[in-house]
Amino acid sequence: MDSEGHRLDPEDWGEFARQMHALLDACLERMETARDLPWRPVPEGFAGKVALDGDAHGAQTAFAALVDDIMPKATGNTHPRFWGWVHGTGLPVAVGAEMAAATMNANVGGRWQGATEVERAVLHQLTGIAGMDATASGILTGGTSQATLLALQTARLRAFGTGLRQSGIAGLPPVSVYVAEGGHSCIAKALEILGHGAQSLRHIPLDGGFRMDVGALSSAIAEDRRAGRTPLAIVGTAGSVGIGAFDDLSALADLAAAENIWLHVDSAFGFWLRLADPPLRDRVDGIGRADSIALDLHKWIGVPYDCGACLIADADLHREAFTTRPDYLAQGADGLAGGDHWFCDYGLDLSRGFRALKVWTAFKSLGLAAFGAAIRDNCRQAALMGQLVDAAPDLELAAPVLSNICCFRVPGKDPGDLAARLQIAGQAVFSTTRVDGEPCLRAAIVNHRTTTADIHAAIDAVRAIAAQP
Ligand SMILES: *Cc1c(COP(=O)(O)O)cnc(C)c1O
C-alpha cells in the first residue's frame, strides 16, 4: 500500500477515536479528583522510563504512558493546598480550548484568519480591565518575563528613537531602570538581554507601607541625570513576588509624567485585583496610566501554562518597535496574506500558537465576576492564614499579609526542611523566601480550589511537622 500522504495520521480513525476518548476520560477523572492528588516525588528510574528509542510504539502505548506514568508525576499545582512559588491551578474549560486549538493548529503570527480576532478580543478585554484607552495595544506572550522584555525594548525606542533598531546601542549613554526592593528578577534579566546589564537596574527602598519610596525614587532619578545617565523606565510592582506588596501606581504615574520617563508595571498576578471589590481593587489604582503592563494569565486566572500578556498604551510605537516585513512576509490586498493586524509585528515570535483561545474560552464561559470572587477568596484565605499564625504560640509572621501572600516562620526550624517535609508527606506545598534577610515559609495563594478548611489543615500540618524531632 502506498502510504504517501498518510504516514503520520491514524490508520484507523475509529480505533483512534476510542483511544482519544479513553485519554479524555482519564484527563477528566484526573481533573475531577485533583483534590486527592498532591505532588508526589519523582520515582527512581523515571528518566529511564520516558527515554525514547526512536521506534514506533503506537498511540495506544504512548497514551497509556501519558496516563499511567507521566500525568501522575505532575507538579501538584492542581491540588487545593499548593501555594508554592506563584503557580496557577489550571481550568478544566481551558483544557477543552487547548484541544480545539491543537486541532486548528493555527499559527497566529499573522495573515487573515479568525484566530487573530480572537486574540484581539482577549487583548481588548485586558486593556479594558486595566483601564487603558481603547486604542491601547498588546500581545500574548509566554509569560511576564517575555512581556517585560518587549515592554522595555519599546520604552528604549521611545527614549532614543526607533533608529536604534538599526544602529544598536553602542553609542548610547548608560541607562537606569528603577524598581522597588523586592522587584522580580525578570526585570534584571530583560536588561541583560537588552545589553544594558543588570547593573543598570536600581533598587529603590520601600516606604513604611511596603511601597516604592517615591521620594527616594525622585532623588535617584535626579542623581542619575546629574551623572549623565538616562532614566529609561520606572517599573512599578503590583503584587511583589515575595510578600504581595503594591506600589502606589498613581504616585509613580505622576512622577513618570513629570519626568517624562516610561512607566512599566509588573503585575504578573496583582493585575487581577482589578477584578476584586474595594479595598483590594484600590491597590491597583492608576495601573491604566502605565505606558506598558506585564501580566500573567497562567497564574491567578489559571489557564494552562503558558500565557502572559504585554499591554502597551501607544499602539503605533508598539508596532514600530517590532515590525519587520521581508519579501516573504509581504502583506496581500486580499486572501490569506491580507488582514491588517499581524501579531509578528508586535513581538519576538513569527510563528506563534493560539494561546488566546484558552483565555477567550475561560472568560467566555466563566465570566469575569467568577474570577473576581475566587481572587477575593484567596486574599481572605491568606489573611486567615496570617491570623492563625499570629494566634499560634509556636509560629511567627515574617511580614504582614498585604494581599494573597503569607510569609511566616517556625522559630528555631529551617523553613526549607519544613517545606520539603510537608511536600513529601503530600500535606501542603509552601515555598521559601527571605524577609528582612531571614528565611521563612511562604504561601502565595492563587488557587481557585483552596478552601478555608485547607488553610486550617495546612497550618495544623506545619505545627505537627515542626513539633517532630
Ligand atoms: C511570576 C512573576 C514574574 C515572571 O513571570 P513569568 O510568567 O514566570 O515569566 C514576574 N513578576 C512577578 C511579580 C511574578 O510573580
GROMACS .gro file of C-alpha atoms and ligand atoms in nm:
model
  484
    1MET     CA    1   0.000   0.000   0.000
    2ASP     CA    2   0.126   0.349  -0.079
    3SER     CA    3   0.134   0.544   0.245
    4GLU     CA    4   0.240   0.874   0.094
    5GLY     CA    5   0.029   1.148   0.250
    6HIS     CA    6  -0.095   0.912   0.522
    7ARG     CA    7   0.217   0.823   0.713
    8LEU     CA    8   0.152   1.036   1.020
    9ASP     CA    9  -0.226   1.026   1.052
   10PRO     CA   10  -0.413   0.741   1.222
   11GLU     CA   11  -0.461   0.436   1.002
   12ASP     CA   12  -0.795   0.355   1.160
   13TRP     CA   13  -0.987   0.663   1.270
   14GLY     CA   14  -1.246   0.454   1.455
   15GLU     CA   15  -0.975   0.294   1.665
   16PHE     CA   16  -0.805   0.631   1.719
   17ALA     CA   17  -1.134   0.782   1.833
   18ARG     CA   18  -1.163   0.510   2.101
   19GLN     CA   19  -0.807   0.579   2.218
   20MET     CA   20  -0.872   0.954   2.229
   21HIS     CA   21  -1.194   0.912   2.423
   22ALA     CA   22  -1.015   0.692   2.675
   23LEU     CA   23  -0.744   0.958   2.712
   24LEU     CA   24  -1.005   1.229   2.757
   25ASP     CA   25  -1.180   1.020   3.022
   26ALA     CA   26  -0.851   0.979   3.207
   27CYS     CA   27  -0.788   1.356   3.190
   28LEU     CA   28  -1.137   1.433   3.315
   29GLU     CA   29  -1.102   1.187   3.601
   30ARG     CA   30  -0.770   1.343   3.697
   31MET     CA   31  -0.919   1.693   3.697
   32GLU     CA   32  -1.225   1.584   3.894
   33THR     CA   33  -1.012   1.414   4.159
   34ALA     CA   34  -0.748   1.690   4.177
   35ARG     CA   35  -0.822   1.727   4.549
   36ASP     CA   36  -0.686   1.377   4.614
   37LEU     CA   37  -0.367   1.422   4.409
   38PRO     CA   38  -0.090   1.621   4.579
   39TRP     CA   39   0.264   1.636   4.442
   40ARG     CA   40   0.449   1.304   4.464
   41PRO     CA   41   0.827   1.271   4.442
   42VAL     CA   42   0.955   1.156   4.102
   43PRO     CA   43   1.042   0.788   4.150
   44GLU     CA   44   1.384   0.637   4.090
   45GLY     CA   45   1.421   0.524   3.729
   46PHE     CA   46   1.163   0.766   3.585
   47ALA     CA   47   1.410   0.918   3.337
   48GLY     CA   48   1.478   0.569   3.200
   49LYS     CA   49   1.106   0.506   3.173
   50VAL     CA   50   1.047   0.805   2.950
   51ALA     CA   51   1.367   0.770   2.745
   52LEU     CA   52   1.297   0.745   2.371
   53ASP     CA   53   1.439   0.473   2.145
   54GLY     CA   54   1.330   0.612   1.807
   55ASP     CA   55   1.092   0.323   1.735
   56ALA     CA   56   0.716   0.346   1.668
   57HIS     CA   57   0.512   0.207   1.958
   58GLY     CA   58   0.168   0.329   1.850
   59ALA     CA   59  -0.075   0.576   2.004
   60GLN     CA   60  -0.216   0.313   2.239
   61THR     CA   61   0.123   0.261   2.406
   62ALA     CA   62   0.209   0.630   2.406
   63PHE     CA   63  -0.128   0.730   2.556
   64ALA     CA   64  -0.101   0.457   2.820
   65ALA     CA   65   0.234   0.605   2.926
   66LEU     CA   66   0.076   0.951   2.943
   67VAL     CA   67  -0.197   0.828   3.175
   68ASP     CA   68  -0.002   0.579   3.387
   69ASP     CA   69   0.347   0.724   3.406
   70ILE     CA   70   0.361   1.088   3.307
   71MET     CA   71   0.039   1.255   3.427
   72PRO     CA   72   0.079   1.129   3.785
   73LYS     CA   73   0.424   1.297   3.806
   74ALA     CA   74   0.272   1.647   3.780
   75THR     CA   75   0.389   1.934   3.997
   76GLY     CA   76   0.071   1.906   4.201
   77ASN     CA   77  -0.031   2.267   4.146
   78THR     CA   78  -0.376   2.133   4.060
   79HIS     CA   79  -0.415   2.047   4.431
   80PRO     CA   80  -0.603   2.283   4.670
   81ARG     CA   81  -0.311   2.301   4.917
   82PHE     CA   82  -0.048   2.401   4.661
   83TRP     CA   83   0.073   2.755   4.733
   84GLY     CA   84   0.440   2.733   4.637
   85TRP     CA   85   0.603   2.999   4.419
   86VAL     CA   86   0.310   3.151   4.222
   87HIS     CA   87   0.158   2.858   4.035
   88GLY     CA   88  -0.178   2.865   3.862
   89THR     CA   89  -0.414   2.577   3.928
   90GLY     CA   90  -0.548   2.509   3.578
   91LEU     CA   91  -0.902   2.543   3.443
   92PRO     CA   92  -1.095   2.243   3.312
   93VAL     CA   93  -1.276   2.455   3.050
   94ALA     CA   94  -0.941   2.562   2.912
   95VAL     CA   95  -0.844   2.200   2.853
   96GLY     CA   96  -1.128   2.189   2.600
   97ALA     CA   97  -0.990   2.503   2.437
   98GLU     CA   98  -0.640   2.353   2.418
   99MET     CA   99  -0.784   2.055   2.235
  100ALA     CA  100  -0.965   2.278   1.986
  101ALA     CA  101  -0.655   2.498   1.942
  102ALA     CA  102  -0.435   2.197   1.872
  103THR     CA  103  -0.693   2.071   1.625
  104MET     CA  104  -0.696   2.401   1.435
  105ASN     CA  105  -0.318   2.427   1.468
  106ALA     CA  106  -0.336   2.798   1.391
  107ASN     CA  107  -0.014   2.993   1.352
  108VAL     CA  108  -0.117   3.331   1.492
  109GLY     CA  109   0.190   3.519   1.370
  110GLY     CA  110  -0.014   3.689   1.101
  111ARG     CA  111  -0.232   3.651   0.796
  112TRP     CA  112  -0.606   3.684   0.759
  113GLN     CA  113  -0.762   3.440   1.000
  114GLY     CA  114  -1.019   3.426   1.275
  115ALA     CA  115  -0.766   3.342   1.546
  116THR     CA  116  -0.619   3.693   1.516
  117GLU     CA  117  -0.957   3.844   1.600
  118VAL     CA  118  -0.991   3.612   1.900
  119GLU     CA  119  -0.653   3.730   2.034
  120ARG     CA  120  -0.752   4.091   1.971
  121ALA     CA  121  -1.077   4.034   2.161
  122VAL     CA  122  -0.878   3.894   2.456
  123LEU     CA  123  -0.637   4.189   2.449
  124HIS     CA  124  -0.926   4.433   2.431
  125GLN     CA  125  -1.070   4.270   2.743
  126LEU     CA  126  -0.732   4.302   2.917
  127THR     CA  127  -0.673   4.667   2.828
  128GLY     CA  128  -1.030   4.733   2.940
  129ILE     CA  129  -0.969   4.564   3.276
  130ALA     CA  130  -0.653   4.772   3.313
  131GLY     CA  131  -0.846   5.091   3.238
  132MET     CA  132  -0.622   5.184   2.944
  133ASP     CA  133  -0.751   5.378   2.643
  134ALA     CA  134  -0.944   5.176   2.387
  135THR     CA  135  -0.661   5.241   2.139
  136ALA     CA  136  -0.404   5.054   2.354
  137SER     CA  137  -0.217   4.764   2.201
  138GLY     CA  138  -0.087   4.434   2.328
  139ILE     CA  139   0.024   4.081   2.259
  140LEU     CA  140   0.001   3.749   2.438
  141THR     CA  141   0.337   3.605   2.540
  142GLY     CA  142   0.485   3.303   2.713
  143GLY     CA  143   0.466   3.490   3.042
  144THR     CA  144   0.554   3.808   3.226
  145SER     CA  145   0.928   3.758   3.165
  146GLN     CA  146   0.889   3.783   2.789
  147ALA     CA  147   0.634   4.064   2.825
  148THR     CA  148   0.887   4.261   3.033
  149LEU     CA  149   1.148   4.228   2.759
  150LEU     CA  150   0.902   4.356   2.496
  151ALA     CA  151   0.793   4.645   2.718
  152LEU     CA  152   1.147   4.761   2.797
  153GLN     CA  153   1.254   4.740   2.433
  154THR     CA  154   0.957   4.961   2.342
  155ALA     CA  155   1.047   5.203   2.623
  156ARG     CA  156   1.401   5.222   2.492
  157LEU     CA  157   1.285   5.307   2.142
  158ARG     CA  158   1.068   5.588   2.276
  159ALA     CA  159   1.366   5.728   2.466
  160PHE     CA  160   1.621   5.701   2.185
  161GLY     CA  161   1.417   5.673   1.864
  162THR     CA  162   1.331   5.369   1.654
  163GLY     CA  163   1.652   5.426   1.453
  164LEU     CA  164   1.813   5.236   1.738
  165ARG     CA  165   1.683   4.916   1.580
  166GLN     CA  166   1.934   4.976   1.303
  167SER     CA  167   2.218   5.146   1.488
  168GLY     CA  168   2.227   4.931   1.801
  169ILE     CA  169   2.311   5.058   2.147
  170ALA     CA  170   2.687   5.113   2.121
  171GLY     CA  171   2.657   5.494   2.114
  172LEU     CA  172   2.403   5.527   2.394
  173PRO     CA  173   2.464   5.686   2.732
  174PRO     CA  174   2.428   5.449   3.026
  175VAL     CA  175   2.063   5.395   3.123
  176SER     CA  176   1.887   5.336   3.452
  177VAL     CA  177   1.570   5.144   3.529
  178TYR     CA  178   1.410   5.177   3.872
  179VAL     CA  179   1.222   4.915   4.068
  180ALA     CA  180   1.134   4.876   4.433
  181GLU     CA  181   1.331   4.640   4.657
  182GLY     CA  182   1.171   4.300   4.608
  183GLY     CA  183   1.106   4.357   4.236
  184HIS     CA  184   1.113   4.044   4.024
  185SER     CA  185   1.433   3.904   3.872
  186CYS     CA  186   1.283   3.907   3.521
  187ILE     CA  187   1.347   4.283   3.506
  188ALA     CA  188   1.722   4.242   3.552
  189LYS     CA  189   1.717   3.954   3.306
  190ALA     CA  190   1.546   4.171   3.043
  191LEU     CA  191   1.817   4.436   3.090
  192GLU     CA  192   2.086   4.170   3.050
  193ILE     CA  193   1.933   4.057   2.721
  194LEU     CA  194   1.883   4.417   2.604
  195GLY     CA  195   2.255   4.473   2.653
  196HIS     CA  196   2.246   4.725   2.938
  197GLY     CA  197   2.341   4.473   3.202
  198ALA     CA  198   2.175   4.401   3.533
  199GLN     CA  199   2.378   4.684   3.685
  200SER     CA  200   2.152   4.934   3.509
  201LEU     CA  201   1.871   4.831   3.745
  202ARG     CA  202   1.844   5.045   4.058
  203HIS     CA  203   1.659   4.907   4.355
  204ILE     CA  204   1.468   5.177   4.543
  205PRO     CA  205   1.389   5.122   4.913
  206LEU     CA  206   1.034   5.067   5.036
  207ASP     CA  207   0.841   5.315   5.247
  208GLY     CA  208   0.654   5.222   5.565
  209GLY     CA  209   0.364   5.089   5.358
  210PHE     CA  210   0.587   4.843   5.162
  211ARG     CA  211   0.562   5.068   4.851
  212MET     CA  212   0.848   5.206   4.648
  213ASP     CA  213   0.961   5.522   4.831
  214VAL     CA  214   0.869   5.790   4.579
  215GLY     CA  215   1.097   6.049   4.740
  216ALA     CA  216   1.393   5.811   4.715
  217LEU     CA  217   1.298   5.736   4.356
  218SER     CA  218   1.288   6.105   4.273
  219SER     CA  219   1.634   6.156   4.426
  220ALA     CA  220   1.777   5.858   4.239
  221ILE     CA  221   1.648   5.998   3.909
  222ALA     CA  222   1.800   6.341   3.980
  223GLU     CA  223   2.130   6.184   4.081
  224ASP     CA  224   2.140   5.972   3.764
  225ARG     CA  225   2.063   6.269   3.540
  226ARG     CA  226   2.348   6.466   3.702
  227ALA     CA  227   2.580   6.171   3.638
  228GLY     CA  228   2.486   6.162   3.267
  229ARG     CA  229   2.271   5.852   3.287
  230THR     CA  230   1.937   5.834   3.103
  231PRO     CA  231   1.645   5.720   3.316
  232LEU     CA  232   1.480   5.465   3.088
  233ALA     CA  233   1.187   5.333   3.286
  234ILE     CA  234   1.025   5.320   3.624
  235VAL     CA  235   0.894   4.971   3.694
  236GLY     CA  236   0.602   4.972   3.933
  237THR     CA  237   0.528   4.647   4.112
  238ALA     CA  238   0.165   4.543   4.155
  239GLY     CA  239   0.199   4.234   4.371
  240SER     CA  240   0.560   4.171   4.470
  241VAL     CA  241   0.664   3.810   4.438
  242GLY     CA  242   0.796   3.792   4.795
  243ILE     CA  243   0.522   3.944   5.008
  244GLY     CA  244   0.248   4.062   4.770
  245ALA     CA  245   0.319   4.435   4.812
  246PHE     CA  246   0.177   4.702   4.581
  247ASP     CA  247   0.347   5.025   4.483
  248ASP     CA  248   0.143   5.347   4.474
  249LEU     CA  249   0.094   5.335   4.099
  250SER     CA  250  -0.081   5.673   4.082
  251ALA     CA  251   0.215   5.841   4.250
  252LEU     CA  252   0.454   5.661   4.014
  253ALA     CA  253   0.242   5.768   3.714
  254ASP     CA  254   0.254   6.132   3.833
  255LEU     CA  255   0.631   6.121   3.871
  256ALA     CA  256   0.683   5.938   3.542
  257ALA     CA  257   0.473   6.202   3.362
  258ALA     CA  258   0.655   6.492   3.529
  259GLU     CA  259   0.996   6.341   3.450
  260ASN     CA  260   0.895   6.211   3.105
  261ILE     CA  261   1.003   5.857   3.192
  262TRP     CA  262   0.832   5.539   3.072
  263LEU     CA  263   0.617   5.372   3.337
  264HIS     CA  264   0.604   4.994   3.319
  265VAL     CA  265   0.406   4.787   3.569
  266ASP     CA  266   0.496   4.431   3.665
  267SER     CA  267   0.158   4.295   3.768
  268ALA     CA  268   0.215   3.926   3.696
  269PHE     CA  269  -0.051   3.827   3.945
  270GLY     CA  270  -0.150   4.156   4.112
  271PHE     CA  271  -0.316   4.281   3.792
  272TRP     CA  272  -0.615   4.067   3.876
  273LEU     CA  273  -0.705   4.262   4.188
  274ARG     CA  274  -0.873   4.484   3.929
  275LEU     CA  275  -1.147   4.220   3.931
  276ALA     CA  276  -1.191   4.222   4.310
  277ASP     CA  277  -1.404   4.460   4.515
  278PRO     CA  278  -1.260   4.759   4.702
  279PRO     CA  279  -1.048   4.787   4.908
  280LEU     CA  280  -0.848   4.512   4.732
  281ARG     CA  281  -0.914   4.668   4.395
  282ASP     CA  282  -0.780   5.003   4.516
  283ARG     CA  283  -0.428   4.856   4.542
  284VAL     CA  284  -0.400   4.868   4.162
  285ASP     CA  285  -0.545   5.218   4.119
  286GLY     CA  286  -0.357   5.405   3.850
  287ILE     CA  287  -0.242   5.096   3.658
  288GLY     CA  288  -0.431   5.217   3.349
  289ARG     CA  289  -0.198   5.518   3.330
  290ALA     CA  290   0.106   5.297   3.266
  291ASP     CA  291   0.288   5.304   2.932
  292SER     CA  292   0.316   4.926   2.950
  293ILE     CA  293   0.191   4.644   3.169
  294ALA     CA  294   0.313   4.286   3.202
  295LEU     CA  295   0.075   4.028   3.345
  296ASP     CA  296   0.016   3.656   3.355
  297LEU     CA  297  -0.288   3.452   3.267
  298HIS     CA  298  -0.128   3.126   3.384
  299LYS     CA  299  -0.110   3.235   3.749
  300TRP     CA  300  -0.425   3.379   3.905
  301ILE     CA  301  -0.652   3.324   3.603
  302GLY     CA  302  -0.529   2.967   3.587
  303VAL     CA  303  -0.528   2.897   3.214
  304PRO     CA  304  -0.297   2.603   3.144
  305TYR     CA  305   0.067   2.701   3.102
  306ASP     CA  306   0.185   2.911   2.937
  307CYS     CA  307   0.030   3.251   2.879
  308GLY     CA  308   0.114   3.607   2.976
  309ALA     CA  309   0.047   3.943   2.815
  310CYS     CA  310   0.224   4.267   2.735
  311LEU     CA  311  -0.005   4.570   2.709
  312ILE     CA  312   0.128   4.890   2.553
  313ALA     CA  313  -0.056   5.223   2.557
  314ASP     CA  314   0.098   5.361   2.236
  315ALA     CA  315  -0.013   5.121   1.962
  316ASP     CA  316   0.188   5.288   1.685
  317LEU     CA  317   0.507   5.278   1.884
  318HIS     CA  318   0.441   4.916   1.976
  319ARG     CA  319   0.422   4.824   1.609
  320GLU     CA  320   0.724   5.036   1.512
  321ALA     CA  321   0.925   4.859   1.779
  322PHE     CA  322   0.887   4.511   1.631
  323THR     CA  323   0.760   4.519   1.273
  324THR     CA  324   0.977   4.356   1.006
  325ARG     CA  325   0.835   4.262   0.670
  326PRO     CA  326   1.081   4.094   0.435
  327ASP     CA  327   0.951   3.986   0.092
  328TYR     CA  328   0.829   3.650   0.214
  329LEU     CA  329   0.605   3.825   0.470
  330ALA     CA  330   0.459   4.085   0.234
  331GLN     CA  331   0.101   4.184   0.302
  332GLY     CA  332  -0.158   4.099   0.037
  333ALA     CA  333  -0.459   4.312  -0.055
  334ASP     CA  334  -0.681   4.009  -0.024
  335GLY     CA  335  -0.672   3.639   0.052
  336LEU     CA  336  -0.477   3.477   0.333
  337ALA     CA  337  -0.190   3.727   0.305
  338GLY     CA  338  -0.439   4.007   0.385
  339GLY     CA  339  -0.556   4.118   0.725
  340ASP     CA  340  -0.426   4.441   0.871
  341HIS     CA  341  -0.317   4.310   1.211
  342TRP     CA  342  -0.029   4.065   1.214
  343PHE     CA  343   0.097   3.977   1.560
  344CYS     CA  344   0.450   3.916   1.429
  345ASP     CA  345   0.467   4.299   1.411
  346TYR     CA  346   0.423   4.326   1.789
  347GLY     CA  347   0.669   4.086   1.948
  348LEU     CA  348   0.951   3.835   1.917
  349ASP     CA  349   0.784   3.538   1.760
  350LEU     CA  350   0.695   3.494   1.397
  351SER     CA  351   0.536   3.154   1.444
  352ARG     CA  352   0.313   3.159   1.749
  353GLY     CA  353   0.038   2.937   1.880
  354PHE     CA  354  -0.324   3.009   1.957
  355ARG     CA  355  -0.275   3.094   2.326
  356ALA     CA  356  -0.568   3.330   2.307
  357LEU     CA  357  -0.823   3.052   2.272
  358LYS     CA  358  -0.782   2.916   2.624
  359VAL     CA  359  -0.813   3.268   2.766
  360TRP     CA  360  -1.111   3.351   2.548
  361THR     CA  361  -1.282   3.027   2.650
  362ALA     CA  362  -1.214   3.091   3.019
  363PHE     CA  363  -1.359   3.443   3.006
  364LYS     CA  364  -1.647   3.349   2.777
  365SER     CA  365  -1.758   3.051   2.981
  366LEU     CA  366  -1.695   3.164   3.339
  367GLY     CA  367  -1.722   3.544   3.318
  368LEU     CA  368  -1.503   3.795   3.496
  369ALA     CA  369  -1.713   3.807   3.815
  370ALA     CA  370  -1.631   3.444   3.898
  371PHE     CA  371  -1.259   3.519   3.876
  372GLY     CA  372  -1.305   3.827   4.094
  373ALA     CA  373  -1.478   3.615   4.357
  374ALA     CA  374  -1.206   3.348   4.351
  375ILE     CA  375  -0.939   3.617   4.388
  376ARG     CA  376  -1.119   3.775   4.682
  377ASP     CA  377  -1.146   3.428   4.843
  378ASN     CA  378  -0.770   3.377   4.807
  379CYS     CA  379  -0.694   3.710   4.975
  380ARG     CA  380  -0.932   3.624   5.256
  381GLN     CA  381  -0.762   3.285   5.293
  382ALA     CA  382  -0.418   3.446   5.311
  383ALA     CA  383  -0.549   3.682   5.579
  384LEU     CA  384  -0.690   3.385   5.771
  385MET     CA  385  -0.355   3.207   5.748
  386GLY     CA  386  -0.195   3.520   5.890
  387GLN     CA  387  -0.443   3.521   6.181
  388LEU     CA  388  -0.381   3.154   6.256
  389VAL     CA  389  -0.006   3.213   6.253
  390ASP     CA  390  -0.047   3.511   6.484
  391ALA     CA  391  -0.260   3.309   6.723
  392ALA     CA  392  -0.017   3.012   6.736
  393PRO     CA  393   0.249   3.048   7.005
  394ASP     CA  394   0.498   2.838   6.804
  395LEU     CA  395   0.464   3.039   6.478
  396GLU     CA  396   0.551   3.396   6.385
  397LEU     CA  397   0.454   3.615   6.091
  398ALA     CA  398   0.751   3.732   5.883
  399ALA     CA  399   0.557   4.011   5.710
  400PRO     CA  400   0.203   4.144   5.726
  401VAL     CA  401  -0.043   3.982   5.485
  402LEU     CA  402  -0.092   4.253   5.222
  403SER     CA  403  -0.287   4.058   4.959
  404ASN     CA  404  -0.265   3.687   4.878
  405ILE     CA  405   0.076   3.600   5.026
  406CYS     CA  406   0.151   3.486   5.380
  407CYS     CA  407   0.513   3.457   5.498
  408PHE     CA  408   0.587   3.305   5.837
  409ARG     CA  409   0.846   3.121   6.042
  410VAL     CA  410   0.864   2.847   6.297
  411PRO     CA  411   1.137   2.992   6.520
  412GLY     CA  412   1.429   2.753   6.551
  413LYS     CA  413   1.327   2.544   6.249
  414ASP     CA  414   1.470   2.554   5.899
  415PRO     CA  415   1.193   2.662   5.657
  416GLY     CA  416   1.350   2.473   5.364
  417ASP     CA  417   1.345   2.150   5.562
  418LEU     CA  418   0.988   2.208   5.682
  419ALA     CA  419   0.867   2.286   5.330
  420ALA     CA  420   1.029   1.971   5.189
  421ARG     CA  421   0.884   1.751   5.465
  422LEU     CA  422   0.533   1.889   5.410
  423GLN     CA  423   0.567   1.836   5.034
  424ILE     CA  424   0.697   1.481   5.064
  425ALA     CA  425   0.417   1.397   5.309
  426GLY     CA  426   0.169   1.529   5.049
  427GLN     CA  427   0.019   1.766   5.305
  428ALA     CA  428   0.078   2.111   5.154
  429VAL     CA  429   0.316   2.290   4.922
  430PHE     CA  430   0.477   2.604   5.060
  431SER     CA  431   0.790   2.753   4.910
  432THR     CA  432   1.050   2.961   5.091
  433THR     CA  433   1.188   3.311   5.067
  434ARG     CA  434   1.365   3.563   5.288
  435VAL     CA  435   1.204   3.860   5.457
  436ASP     CA  436   1.445   4.110   5.615
  437GLY     CA  437   1.723   3.865   5.533
  438GLU     CA  438   1.567   3.585   5.739
  439PRO     CA  439   1.439   3.268   5.570
  440CYS     CA  440   1.068   3.189   5.601
  441LEU     CA  441   0.788   2.975   5.462
  442ARG     CA  442   0.574   3.143   5.200
  443ALA     CA  443   0.225   3.068   5.071
  444ALA     CA  444   0.125   3.257   4.755
  445ILE     CA  445  -0.241   3.169   4.714
  446VAL     CA  446  -0.357   3.186   4.352
  447ASN     CA  447  -0.558   2.867   4.379
  448HIS     CA  448  -0.928   2.853   4.298
  449ARG     CA  449  -0.962   2.513   4.470
  450THR     CA  450  -0.840   2.622   4.814
  451THR     CA  451  -1.098   2.625   5.094
  452THR     CA  452  -1.094   2.766   5.446
  453ALA     CA  453  -1.057   2.408   5.570
  454ASP     CA  454  -0.740   2.371   5.361
  455ILE     CA  455  -0.586   2.671   5.537
  456HIS     CA  456  -0.662   2.528   5.882
  457ALA     CA  457  -0.536   2.183   5.779
  458ALA     CA  458  -0.211   2.323   5.641
  459ILE     CA  459  -0.131   2.528   5.950
  460ASP     CA  460  -0.207   2.224   6.168
  461ALA     CA  461   0.029   2.019   5.947
  462VAL     CA  462   0.308   2.278   5.977
  463ARG     CA  463   0.278   2.275   6.356
  464ALA     CA  464   0.268   1.895   6.372
  465ILE     CA  465   0.574   1.854   6.150
  466ALA     CA  466   0.762   2.128   6.333
  467ALA     CA  467   0.690   1.951   6.664
  468GLN     CA  468   0.861   1.633   6.541
  469PRO     CA  469   1.232   1.600   6.612
  470LIG     C1  470   0.593   3.512   3.813
  470LIG     C2  471   0.632   3.654   3.817
  470LIG     C3  472   0.708   3.709   3.714
  470LIG     C4  473   0.760   3.626   3.599
  470LIG     O1  474   0.653   3.581   3.522
  470LIG     P1  475   0.665   3.450   3.430
  470LIG     O2  476   0.527   3.437   3.374
  470LIG     O3  477   0.701   3.337   3.521
  470LIG     O4  478   0.767   3.476   3.328
  470LIG     C5  479   0.737   3.843   3.719
  470LIG     N1  480   0.693   3.919   3.822
  470LIG     C6  481   0.620   3.870   3.922
  470LIG     C7  482   0.573   3.962   4.031
  470LIG     C8  483   0.587   3.735   3.925
  470LIG     O5  484   0.514   3.685   4.024
   0.00000   0.00000   0.00000
